[in-house]
Structures are given as structure tokens and as C-alpha cells.
């Protein structure tokens, strides 16, 4: 079975500071990896995903994530936080083999941005 | 293009009552998924439709939950009778294909409160 770990429930950064949201997964075979964001009163929006190819993936709004197989990690980063980045962020995985297409999510982490 | 829509946005019912949630996927998306987030927990998969057929219902908690997708368009999720532990946010997602690389597009969710 697959699982996703997002340590902590809340991260607070200053505007302009680096954003680092951690995600580790557990899977017998490296899965496909996703980051979703949920802004208040909205649905989950895909930020970026890794399936194959380059392990550094760039997404929307200046976010990027790097798949590190040896560390079973897919941490999300943004060099400079903006007030509009305040939201809840979810890391998720899907099997890269077989017919199972359901997403398995981490618990999510809330990002606050201080002026 | 309209996104995934869900109705109602909020529902408050008493234990023992029945509630029906509705999801309208993105037009042309054959795949429809239901997920649920209980307070403080991760978002969990409930089931997956391909057109009108249930592809995977392994996440349905018990037989008080009934999902349908008549004609392969919109879907309903009925909870009867509702219990306190059913409270949470119910998300619907749709995708064009069921490939693991395919993006699932999420609706804003229905917040269900059972008193």
C-alpha cells in the first residue's frame, strides 16, 4: 500500500522568504507524484506533477518540486513567498503500474505568509 | 470551460437523516471520482466511475453510502442514514482518462455536518 507523509500541519513564512513544504512517500515502486493547492472556498488545483523524465518539475505560480528516489521525497519549493500563496497544500501519489488510478493524499499543510 | 461543480456547498443534517450530494464533472470526462476528508485527516478515496460503471469502490466506508452515475454524466452520493462520523468535506473529481498520469480536476467540495 502507498502512503504519503507531510510533517507538520502549519508553516509560516515571511513574504519574500523561501517556501519549503516537505513530502515523503512510501511505495514498493516509485509512484507518480502530485502537489495540489486549495485556496479558501475553492477546490483542489493541481500545482505540478511528476510522472517521468526530468526529476525537477516546474509548476504554476513559481512553484517547483524535485523527485528524489533515494530519499523517497517530493518536496515543494518556491524561492520567494507571496501573500497570495497562503493556502493549504496537499502532496499525493498514484501508482505508476497497474490499473489503479486513485490518488492517495497526505494530511495537507497550511501555509501562512506574513507581511 | 466549466470546471467540476458540486451541490450543495454545505449541508447540515441530523443523525439518521438522508442526504444526497451531487457532482457535475467537466463535460466529456468519462472518469469521475469521489473523495472525502474527515476533520483533521487526509483526503481519502471513496470510489471511481468510468462512464456509468463503478470501476473501483474499495473506499466506500459501508453500505449506508450509495453512489450512482446515471447515463455517465453527473453523479450522486447518497448517505442513508447519516451518522456523526460521516461529517466532513466530500470532493468530486473528474478526468478525461483513467491513466495514472492524467490530471484529476477537483470540485470545491460539499461540507457535510451531521448533528
mmCIF file of C-alpha atoms in Angstrom:
data_model
loop_
_atom_site.group_PDB
_atom_site.id
_atom_site.type_symbol
_atom_site.label_atom_id
_atom_site.label_comp_id
_atom_site.label_asym_id
_atom_site.label_seq_id
_atom_site.Cartn_x
_atom_site.Cartn_y
_atom_site.Cartn_z
ATOM 1 C CA UNK A 1 0.000 0.000 0.000
ATOM 2 C CA UNK A 2 1.114 3.534 -0.678
ATOM 3 C CA UNK A 3 1.270 6.323 1.874
ATOM 4 C CA UNK A 4 2.267 9.971 1.977
ATOM 5 C CA UNK A 5 3.774 11.861 4.888
ATOM 6 C CA UNK A 6 3.610 15.616 5.229
ATOM 7 C CA UNK A 7 5.240 16.561 8.505
ATOM 8 C CA UNK A 8 3.590 19.315 10.492
ATOM 9 C CA UNK A 9 0.230 20.902 9.850
ATOM 10 C CA UNK A 10 1.202 24.536 9.522
ATOM 11 C CA UNK A 11 4.103 26.529 8.111
ATOM 12 C CA UNK A 12 4.501 30.279 8.415
ATOM 13 C CA UNK A 13 6.928 32.322 6.323
ATOM 14 C CA UNK A 14 7.538 35.981 5.693
ATOM 15 C CA UNK A 15 6.671 37.499 2.361
ATOM 16 C CA UNK A 16 9.688 37.137 0.091
ATOM 17 C CA UNK A 17 11.116 34.204 2.035
ATOM 18 C CA UNK A 18 11.750 30.710 0.724
ATOM 19 C CA UNK A 19 8.840 28.296 0.872
ATOM 20 C CA UNK A 20 9.704 24.641 1.555
ATOM 21 C CA UNK A 21 6.941 22.107 2.057
ATOM 22 C CA UNK A 22 8.094 18.569 2.635
ATOM 23 C CA UNK A 23 6.585 15.378 1.252
ATOM 24 C CA UNK A 24 7.803 11.815 1.646
ATOM 25 C CA UNK A 25 6.126 8.765 0.236
ATOM 26 C CA UNK A 26 6.165 5.058 0.888
ATOM 27 C CA UNK A 27 5.680 2.738 -2.058
ATOM 28 C CA UNK A 28 7.184 -0.516 -3.276
ATOM 29 C CA UNK A 29 7.548 1.018 -6.744
ATOM 30 C CA UNK A 30 8.174 4.739 -7.293
ATOM 31 C CA UNK A 31 4.750 6.258 -7.867
ATOM 32 C CA UNK A 32 3.593 9.252 -9.810
ATOM 33 C CA UNK A 33 3.665 12.333 -7.596
ATOM 34 C CA UNK A 34 1.409 15.362 -7.379
ATOM 35 C CA UNK A 35 1.077 18.597 -5.460
ATOM 36 C CA UNK A 36 -2.345 20.183 -5.158
ATOM 37 C CA UNK A 37 -3.265 23.517 -3.580
ATOM 38 C CA UNK A 38 -6.568 24.535 -2.069
ATOM 39 C CA UNK A 39 -7.321 28.215 -1.695
ATOM 40 C CA UNK A 40 -10.134 29.201 0.646
ATOM 41 C CA UNK A 41 -13.582 28.224 -0.637
ATOM 42 C CA UNK A 42 -12.153 26.641 -3.761
ATOM 43 C CA UNK A 43 -11.480 23.138 -4.993
ATOM 44 C CA UNK A 44 -8.088 21.481 -5.176
ATOM 45 C CA UNK A 45 -5.961 22.799 -8.018
ATOM 46 C CA UNK A 46 -3.023 20.927 -9.490
ATOM 47 C CA UNK A 47 0.250 22.766 -8.904
ATOM 48 C CA UNK A 48 2.560 20.280 -10.582
ATOM 49 C CA UNK A 49 3.137 16.598 -11.142
ATOM 50 C CA UNK A 50 5.974 14.185 -11.767
ATOM 51 C CA UNK A 51 5.413 11.136 -13.939
ATOM 52 C CA UNK A 52 8.550 10.511 -15.964
ATOM 53 C CA UNK A 53 11.531 12.423 -17.295
ATOM 54 C CA UNK A 54 13.257 15.316 -15.582
ATOM 55 C CA UNK A 55 13.105 14.980 -11.822
ATOM 56 C CA UNK A 56 12.849 18.734 -11.262
ATOM 57 C CA UNK A 57 9.329 19.745 -12.134
ATOM 58 C CA UNK A 58 8.107 23.302 -12.535
ATOM 59 C CA UNK A 59 4.513 24.183 -11.824
ATOM 60 C CA UNK A 60 2.208 27.143 -11.714
ATOM 61 C CA UNK A 61 2.741 30.289 -9.651
ATOM 62 C CA UNK A 62 6.510 29.836 -9.438
ATOM 63 C CA UNK A 63 6.456 26.553 -7.545
ATOM 64 C CA UNK A 64 8.704 23.622 -8.291
ATOM 65 C CA UNK A 65 9.385 20.204 -6.806
ATOM 66 C CA UNK A 66 12.142 17.661 -7.154
ATOM 67 C CA UNK A 67 11.645 13.911 -7.150
ATOM 68 C CA UNK A 68 14.435 12.197 -5.221
ATOM 69 C CA UNK A 69 14.076 8.458 -5.462
ATOM 70 C CA UNK A 70 16.861 7.712 -2.972
ATOM 71 C CA UNK A 71 15.130 9.865 -0.365
ATOM 72 C CA UNK A 72 11.560 8.909 -1.388
ATOM 73 C CA UNK A 73 10.794 12.615 -1.363
ATOM 74 C CA UNK A 74 8.996 15.203 -3.476
ATOM 75 C CA UNK A 75 9.452 18.485 -1.627
ATOM 76 C CA UNK A 76 7.740 21.626 -2.897
ATOM 77 C CA UNK A 77 9.645 24.906 -3.052
ATOM 78 C CA UNK A 78 9.199 28.496 -4.107
ATOM 79 C CA UNK A 79 12.075 30.962 -3.879
ATOM 80 C CA UNK A 80 10.013 33.943 -2.755
ATOM 81 C CA UNK A 81 6.660 33.702 -0.988
ATOM 82 C CA UNK A 82 3.805 35.981 -1.915
ATOM 83 C CA UNK A 83 0.777 36.806 0.185
ATOM 84 C CA UNK A 84 -1.404 35.054 -2.395
ATOM 85 C CA UNK A 85 0.381 31.757 -1.697
ATOM 86 C CA UNK A 86 -1.454 31.394 1.601
ATOM 87 C CA UNK A 87 -3.434 28.174 1.193
ATOM 88 C CA UNK A 88 -3.457 24.502 2.079
ATOM 89 C CA UNK A 89 -1.095 22.256 0.135
ATOM 90 C CA UNK A 90 -1.511 18.547 -0.447
ATOM 91 C CA UNK A 91 1.010 16.029 -1.674
ATOM 92 C CA UNK A 92 -0.461 12.970 -3.381
ATOM 93 C CA UNK A 93 0.674 9.801 -5.150
ATOM 94 C CA UNK A 94 -0.775 7.411 -7.696
ATOM 95 C CA UNK A 95 0.577 4.008 -8.709
ATOM 96 C CA UNK A 96 2.818 4.072 -11.743
ATOM 97 C CA UNK A 97 1.923 0.476 -12.581
ATOM 98 C CA UNK A 98 -1.359 -1.357 -12.781
ATOM 99 C CA UNK A 99 -4.829 -0.032 -13.397
ATOM 100 C CA UNK A 100 -5.383 1.696 -10.073
ATOM 101 C CA UNK A 101 -5.807 5.403 -10.699
ATOM 102 C CA UNK A 102 -6.922 6.673 -7.307
ATOM 103 C CA UNK A 103 -4.914 9.352 -5.528
ATOM 104 C CA UNK A 104 -3.507 8.801 -2.055
ATOM 105 C CA UNK A 105 -3.067 12.079 -0.185
ATOM 106 C CA UNK A 106 -1.007 13.336 2.680
ATOM 107 C CA UNK A 107 -2.721 15.199 5.512
ATOM 108 C CA UNK A 108 -2.059 18.575 3.958
ATOM 109 C CA UNK A 109 -0.155 21.542 5.279
ATOM 110 C CA UNK A 110 -1.392 25.097 5.697
ATOM 111 C CA UNK A 111 0.940 27.838 4.528
ATOM 112 C CA UNK A 112 0.638 31.284 6.076
ATOM 113 C CA UNK A 113 2.533 34.248 4.664
ATOM 114 C CA UNK A 114 3.379 37.161 6.985
ATOM 115 C CA UNK A 115 3.659 40.663 5.554
ATOM 116 C CA UNK B 1 -14.980 25.628 -19.958
ATOM 117 C CA UNK B 2 -16.842 24.990 -16.715
ATOM 118 C CA UNK B 3 -14.992 23.111 -14.020
ATOM 119 C CA UNK B 4 -16.269 20.408 -11.734
ATOM 120 C CA UNK B 5 -19.283 21.627 -9.809
ATOM 121 C CA UNK B 6 -20.776 20.239 -6.623
ATOM 122 C CA UNK B 7 -24.076 20.852 -4.915
ATOM 123 C CA UNK B 8 -24.825 21.780 -2.223
ATOM 124 C CA UNK B 9 -21.773 23.599 -0.919
ATOM 125 C CA UNK B 10 -22.873 22.972 2.653
ATOM 126 C CA UNK B 11 -25.359 20.610 4.243
ATOM 127 C CA UNK B 12 -26.322 20.310 7.884
ATOM 128 C CA UNK B 13 -28.497 17.353 8.828
ATOM 129 C CA UNK B 14 -29.376 15.378 11.899
ATOM 130 C CA UNK B 15 -28.224 11.876 12.611
ATOM 131 C CA UNK B 16 -30.496 9.380 10.914
ATOM 132 C CA UNK B 17 -31.499 11.653 8.075
ATOM 133 C CA UNK B 18 -30.670 11.181 4.416
ATOM 134 C CA UNK B 19 -28.514 13.462 2.326
ATOM 135 C CA UNK B 20 -27.738 13.401 -1.385
ATOM 136 C CA UNK B 21 -24.689 15.120 -2.801
ATOM 137 C CA UNK B 22 -24.360 15.898 -6.472
ATOM 138 C CA UNK B 23 -21.345 16.259 -8.715
ATOM 139 C CA UNK B 24 -21.232 17.508 -12.291
ATOM 140 C CA UNK B 25 -17.909 16.652 -13.926
ATOM 141 C CA UNK B 26 -16.189 18.542 -16.679
ATOM 142 C CA UNK B 27 -18.003 17.898 -19.938
ATOM 143 C CA UNK B 28 -16.522 14.970 -21.810
ATOM 144 C CA UNK B 29 -14.754 13.481 -18.802
ATOM 145 C CA UNK B 30 -15.584 9.806 -18.567
ATOM 146 C CA UNK B 31 -13.867 9.327 -15.217
ATOM 147 C CA UNK B 32 -15.428 10.582 -12.027
ATOM 148 C CA UNK B 33 -14.041 10.147 -8.530
ATOM 149 C CA UNK B 34 -15.405 10.761 -5.062
ATOM 150 C CA UNK B 35 -13.116 11.550 -2.144
ATOM 151 C CA UNK B 36 -13.792 12.522 1.461
ATOM 152 C CA UNK B 37 -11.887 14.485 4.051
ATOM 153 C CA UNK B 38 -12.849 13.973 7.649
ATOM 154 C CA UNK B 39 -11.762 16.775 10.001
ATOM 155 C CA UNK B 40 -8.061 16.630 10.722
ATOM 156 C CA UNK B 41 -7.461 13.671 8.465
ATOM 157 C CA UNK B 42 -6.210 13.170 4.959
ATOM 158 C CA UNK B 43 -8.386 13.205 1.859
ATOM 159 C CA UNK B 44 -9.419 9.618 1.180
ATOM 160 C CA UNK B 45 -10.647 7.928 -1.963
ATOM 161 C CA UNK B 46 -14.212 6.614 -1.969
ATOM 162 C CA UNK B 47 -14.902 5.384 -5.480
ATOM 163 C CA UNK B 48 -14.256 5.731 -9.195
ATOM 164 C CA UNK B 49 -16.707 5.683 -12.100
ATOM 165 C CA UNK B 50 -15.851 5.121 -15.707
ATOM 166 C CA UNK B 51 -18.880 6.448 -17.517
ATOM 167 C CA UNK B 52 -21.796 4.862 -15.640
ATOM 168 C CA UNK B 53 -19.864 1.866 -14.316
ATOM 169 C CA UNK B 54 -18.200 1.592 -10.932
ATOM 170 C CA UNK B 55 -14.560 0.838 -11.633
ATOM 171 C CA UNK B 56 -13.377 0.816 -8.039
ATOM 172 C CA UNK B 57 -15.488 1.241 -4.924
ATOM 173 C CA UNK B 58 -12.937 -0.038 -2.450
ATOM 174 C CA UNK B 59 -13.009 3.170 -0.430
ATOM 175 C CA UNK B 60 -16.732 3.232 0.326
ATOM 176 C CA UNK B 61 -16.970 3.030 4.122
ATOM 177 C CA UNK B 62 -20.144 0.935 4.403
ATOM 178 C CA UNK B 63 -23.489 0.198 2.816
ATOM 179 C CA UNK B 64 -25.016 3.437 4.067
ATOM 180 C CA UNK B 65 -23.281 5.097 1.138
ATOM 181 C CA UNK B 66 -24.700 4.722 -2.360
ATOM 182 C CA UNK B 67 -23.150 6.331 -5.415
ATOM 183 C CA UNK B 68 -24.745 6.475 -8.832
ATOM 184 C CA UNK B 69 -23.881 7.952 -12.162
ATOM 185 C CA UNK B 70 -26.906 7.700 -14.386
ATOM 186 C CA UNK B 71 -26.137 7.997 -18.079
ATOM 187 C CA UNK B 72 -22.482 8.571 -17.360
ATOM 188 C CA UNK B 73 -22.947 12.283 -16.742
ATOM 189 C CA UNK B 74 -23.486 13.696 -13.256
ATOM 190 C CA UNK B 75 -23.117 11.601 -10.142
ATOM 191 C CA UNK B 76 -24.901 11.481 -6.815
ATOM 192 C CA UNK B 77 -23.673 10.216 -3.487
ATOM 193 C CA UNK B 78 -26.401 9.347 -1.012
ATOM 194 C CA UNK B 79 -25.818 8.783 2.662
ATOM 195 C CA UNK B 80 -28.690 6.968 4.374
ATOM 196 C CA UNK B 81 -28.980 7.054 7.324
ATOM 197 C CA UNK B 82 -26.311 9.591 8.158
ATOM 198 C CA UNK B 83 -24.128 9.082 11.238
ATOM 199 C CA UNK B 84 -21.984 11.576 13.149
ATOM 200 C CA UNK B 85 -18.769 10.147 11.713
ATOM 201 C CA UNK B 86 -19.950 10.934 8.185
ATOM 202 C CA UNK B 87 -19.260 14.630 8.764
ATOM 203 C CA UNK B 88 -16.548 16.010 6.531
ATOM 204 C CA UNK B 89 -15.888 17.508 3.134
ATOM 205 C CA UNK B 90 -16.826 15.406 0.122
ATOM 206 C CA UNK B 91 -14.847 16.142 -3.015
ATOM 207 C CA UNK B 92 -15.613 15.109 -6.527
ATOM 208 C CA UNK B 93 -13.004 14.977 -9.278
ATOM 209 C CA UNK B 94 -13.065 14.130 -12.945
ATOM 210 C CA UNK B 95 -10.539 13.233 -15.602
ATOM 211 C CA UNK B 96 -10.650 12.514 -19.285
ATOM 212 C CA UNK B 97 -8.757 9.237 -18.998
ATOM 213 C CA UNK B 98 -8.064 6.873 -16.147
ATOM 214 C CA UNK B 99 -4.333 6.786 -16.782
ATOM 215 C CA UNK B 100 -2.219 7.405 -13.712
ATOM 216 C CA UNK B 101 -0.557 10.319 -15.492
ATOM 217 C CA UNK B 102 -3.871 12.026 -16.173
ATOM 218 C CA UNK B 103 -4.814 15.054 -14.104
ATOM 219 C CA UNK B 104 -7.847 14.815 -11.867
ATOM 220 C CA UNK B 105 -9.748 18.104 -11.656
ATOM 221 C CA UNK B 106 -11.452 18.710 -8.352
ATOM 222 C CA UNK B 107 -14.643 20.483 -7.425
ATOM 223 C CA UNK B 108 -14.944 22.828 -4.419
ATOM 224 C CA UNK B 109 -16.404 20.115 -2.225
ATOM 225 C CA UNK B 110 -19.564 19.722 -0.166
ATOM 226 C CA UNK B 111 -19.172 20.266 3.550
ATOM 227 C CA UNK B 112 -21.463 17.833 5.359
ATOM 228 C CA UNK B 113 -22.220 18.280 9.035
ATOM 229 C CA UNK B 114 -24.182 15.589 10.844
ATOM 230 C CA UNK B 115 -25.542 16.674 14.236
#
